[in-house]
Coordinates of C-alpha atoms and ligand atoms in Angstrom, one line a residue:
M280 CA 119.3 74.0 127.0
D281 CA 118.2 77.8 126.8
P282 CA 117.7 78.9 130.4
T283 CA 115.0 81.1 129.3
P284 CA 113.1 79.4 126.8
S285 CA 110.6 81.4 125.0
P286 CA 108.7 78.9 122.6
A287 CA 106.7 80.5 119.8
N288 CA 103.3 79.6 121.2
Y289 CA 104.1 81.5 124.3
S290 CA 103.6 84.6 122.5
Q291 CA 99.9 83.8 122.2
L292 CA 99.6 84.2 126.0
D293 CA 98.2 87.4 127.5
R294 CA 99.1 86.3 131.1
V295 CA 100.9 83.2 132.6
L296 CA 98.8 82.3 135.7
L297 CA 100.8 79.2 136.7
D298 CA 104.3 78.5 135.7
E299 CA 106.2 75.3 135.4
V300 CA 107.7 75.4 138.8
R301 CA 104.4 76.1 140.8
I302 CA 102.8 73.3 138.7
R303 CA 105.3 70.7 139.2
R304 CA 105.5 71.3 143.2
R305 CA 101.5 71.2 143.4
V306 CA 101.4 67.9 141.4
A307 CA 103.9 66.2 143.4
E308 CA 102.0 67.2 146.8
M309 CA 99.0 65.6 145.2
G310 CA 100.8 62.5 144.2
R311 CA 102.0 62.1 147.8
Q312 CA 98.6 62.8 149.3
I313 CA 97.0 60.1 146.9
T314 CA 99.9 57.7 147.7
A315 CA 99.1 57.9 151.5
E316 CA 95.3 57.8 151.0
Y317 CA 95.2 54.9 148.5
E318 CA 97.6 52.5 150.2
G319 CA 96.5 49.0 149.9
Q320 CA 93.5 49.9 147.8
A321 CA 92.9 48.8 144.1
L322 CA 93.5 52.2 142.5
T323 CA 92.5 52.7 139.0
V324 CA 92.8 56.6 137.5
V325 CA 90.7 57.2 134.9
T326 CA 91.7 60.3 132.6
I327 CA 89.1 62.1 130.7
L328 CA 90.7 62.9 127.3
Q329 CA 92.0 65.1 125.7
G330 CA 92.2 67.8 128.6
G331 CA 93.3 65.5 131.3
A332 CA 96.5 64.0 129.5
V333 CA 99.1 66.2 130.4
F334 CA 98.2 66.2 134.1
M335 CA 97.6 62.5 134.1
A336 CA 101.1 62.0 132.8
D337 CA 102.7 64.0 135.5
L338 CA 100.5 63.2 138.5
I339 CA 100.7 59.3 137.9
R340 CA 104.6 59.4 138.2
E341 CA 104.2 61.1 141.6
I342 CA 101.7 58.1 142.7
H343 CA 103.9 55.5 144.3
L344 CA 101.5 52.5 144.4
P345 CA 100.5 49.7 142.1
M346 CA 97.6 51.2 140.0
K347 CA 95.9 50.8 136.5
L348 CA 95.3 53.4 134.2
E349 CA 92.2 53.8 132.0
S350 CA 90.8 56.8 129.9
I351 CA 87.5 58.0 128.6
S352 CA 86.8 60.4 125.9
V353 CA 84.1 63.0 125.8
A354 CA 83.4 66.4 124.4
S355 CA 81.7 69.3 126.0
Y356 CA 83.1 72.2 124.2
H357 CA 82.3 73.0 120.9
G358 CA 85.0 75.3 119.6
G359 CA 84.5 78.3 121.8
T360 CA 85.0 79.4 125.3
E361 CA 81.6 78.3 126.5
S362 CA 80.7 74.7 127.6
S363 CA 77.9 73.6 125.2
G364 CA 75.9 72.1 128.4
T365 CA 75.8 68.7 126.7
V366 CA 78.3 65.9 127.3
T367 CA 79.0 63.8 124.3
F368 CA 80.6 60.5 125.0
L369 CA 82.9 59.7 122.1
Q370 CA 83.0 55.9 122.8
S371 CA 80.2 53.3 123.9
E372 CA 82.3 51.3 126.2
L373 CA 83.0 52.5 129.6
P374 CA 86.4 51.3 131.3
D375 CA 86.2 48.3 133.3
I376 CA 86.1 49.8 137.0
D377 CA 84.1 47.0 138.8
G378 CA 85.6 46.6 142.2
R379 CA 88.3 49.3 141.6
D380 CA 88.6 52.6 143.8
V381 CA 88.8 55.0 141.0
I382 CA 90.0 58.4 140.8
L383 CA 88.4 60.1 137.9
L384 CA 90.8 63.0 136.6
D385 CA 90.2 66.0 134.4
D386 CA 92.0 69.3 133.6
I387 CA 89.4 71.5 135.0
L388 CA 86.2 71.7 137.1
D389 CA 84.0 74.5 135.3
S390 CA 80.4 74.0 135.2
G391 CA 80.8 70.5 136.5
R392 CA 78.5 68.8 133.8
T393 CA 81.2 66.7 132.3
L394 CA 82.3 65.1 135.6
A395 CA 78.8 64.8 136.8
A396 CA 77.7 62.8 133.5
I397 CA 80.7 60.5 133.7
R398 CA 80.4 59.8 137.4
H399 CA 76.8 59.2 137.0
R400 CA 77.4 56.6 134.5
F401 CA 80.1 55.2 136.5
E402 CA 77.9 54.7 139.3
T403 CA 74.9 53.5 137.7
E404 CA 76.3 51.4 134.9
K405 CA 79.5 50.0 136.7
K406 CA 80.2 48.5 140.0
P407 CA 83.3 50.7 141.2
A408 CA 84.5 50.2 145.0
S409 CA 84.7 54.1 145.2
V410 CA 84.8 57.1 143.0
R411 CA 86.6 60.2 143.8
V412 CA 87.3 63.3 141.6
C413 CA 90.6 64.9 141.0
V414 CA 91.2 67.9 138.7
F415 CA 94.2 70.1 138.1
L416 CA 92.2 73.3 138.1
E417 CA 88.8 74.5 139.7
K418 CA 87.2 77.6 138.6
N419 CA 85.8 79.5 141.3
I420 CA 82.1 79.8 140.3
P421 CA 78.9 78.3 141.0
R422 CA 78.5 74.8 139.6
A423 CA 75.6 74.0 137.1
A424 CA 76.0 70.4 138.2
E425 CA 76.9 69.0 141.8
V426 CA 80.5 67.9 141.7
V427 CA 83.2 68.3 144.5
A428 CA 86.7 67.9 143.7
D429 CA 88.3 65.5 146.3
Y430 CA 91.5 66.4 145.1
R431 CA 92.2 69.9 143.4
G432 CA 95.5 71.5 142.1
F433 CA 94.5 74.9 142.1
L434 CA 91.4 77.3 142.4
I435 CA 91.3 80.0 139.7
E436 CA 89.3 82.9 138.9
D437 CA 86.5 82.6 136.3
L438 CA 88.9 83.0 133.1
F439 CA 89.4 81.0 130.1
V440 CA 92.6 79.3 130.3
V441 CA 95.1 77.4 128.3
G442 CA 98.0 75.0 128.4
Y443 CA 98.9 71.9 130.6
G444 CA 96.3 70.1 128.7
L445 CA 93.8 72.8 128.3
D446 CA 92.9 74.0 124.8
Y447 CA 91.3 76.5 122.7
Q448 CA 89.9 75.1 119.6
G449 CA 92.2 72.1 119.9
E450 CA 95.3 73.9 120.3
H451 CA 97.6 75.2 123.0
R452 CA 97.4 71.9 125.1
N453 CA 101.3 71.4 125.0
L454 CA 102.2 74.6 126.8
P455 CA 104.0 73.7 130.0
V456 CA 102.2 76.4 131.8
V457 CA 98.7 77.9 132.2
G458 CA 97.9 81.3 131.1
T459 CA 95.2 83.4 129.4
L460 CA 95.1 84.0 125.7
R461 CA 95.5 87.2 124.0
P462 CA 92.1 88.5 123.5
E463 CA 92.5 89.2 119.8
L464 CA 92.9 85.4 119.5
I465 CA 89.7 84.6 120.7
E466 CA 86.9 84.7 118.1
K467 CA 83.9 86.7 119.1
Ligands
LIG741 P1 82.4 71.5 132.5 O1 81.8 70.4 132.1 O2 81.6 72.7 132.2 O3 82.9 71.2 134.0 O4 83.6 71.6 131.6 C1 84.7 70.8 131.8 C2 85.3 70.8 130.6 O5 85.4 71.9 129.6 C3 86.9 70.7 130.7 O6 87.2 69.1 130.7 C4 87.6 71.4 129.7 O7 87.8 70.5 128.6 C5 86.6 72.6 128.9 N1 87.1 73.6 130.0 C6 86.5 74.4 130.8 N2 87.0 75.3 131.3 C7 88.1 75.8 130.3 C8 89.1 76.7 130.0 O8 89.1 77.8 130.8 N3 90.0 76.5 129.1 C9 89.7 75.2 128.4 N4 89.0 74.4 128.4 C10 88.2 74.6 129.4
LIG742 MG1 88.3 70.6 126.6

């Protein structure tokens, strides 16, 4: 394998914030912490699609416990770089989490509206034993909705980032690093 890969889609990045080595190390640490804290519990990881998919795939392989995996699809962005403020559930059924110790997993905690809306539905329409929030990234901004990340990979500045599951207009999720896009690629 080429030791210095430079895939074509890297050229769309302005700046790399998190490289693969840092990401892998941090995700392994998070897995160790979750493994230690959920021993003997009925763990279900619920991933928010699409953004949480890459983080989920790496994190759950660092959790060395019996667990179940569920997902939920929502849309909160509508193409741009600003959250729309409304969260649309793309499926009517919630996962079966009654009696389970849930970790709700997402790529990024930004305004907090997405996680707040899902958490609210879980707690009012289902009977989970517990619900905690785990995000790969957290933006260092005041939250519009009250959500605290129980587990957080990295705290970042208020920048629009892509890669490792995060998209701009549906693309760049497959980048193994996290970075900012070249400004000329972002529609005004
Ligand atoms: P919130 O509801 O404002 O917290 O937004 C959460 C969702 O917005 C995340 O699940 C992401 O899909 C998306 N999002 C927020 N910030 C970014 C970003 O910097 N890049 C890409 N997507 C983002
Ligand atoms: Mg998204």
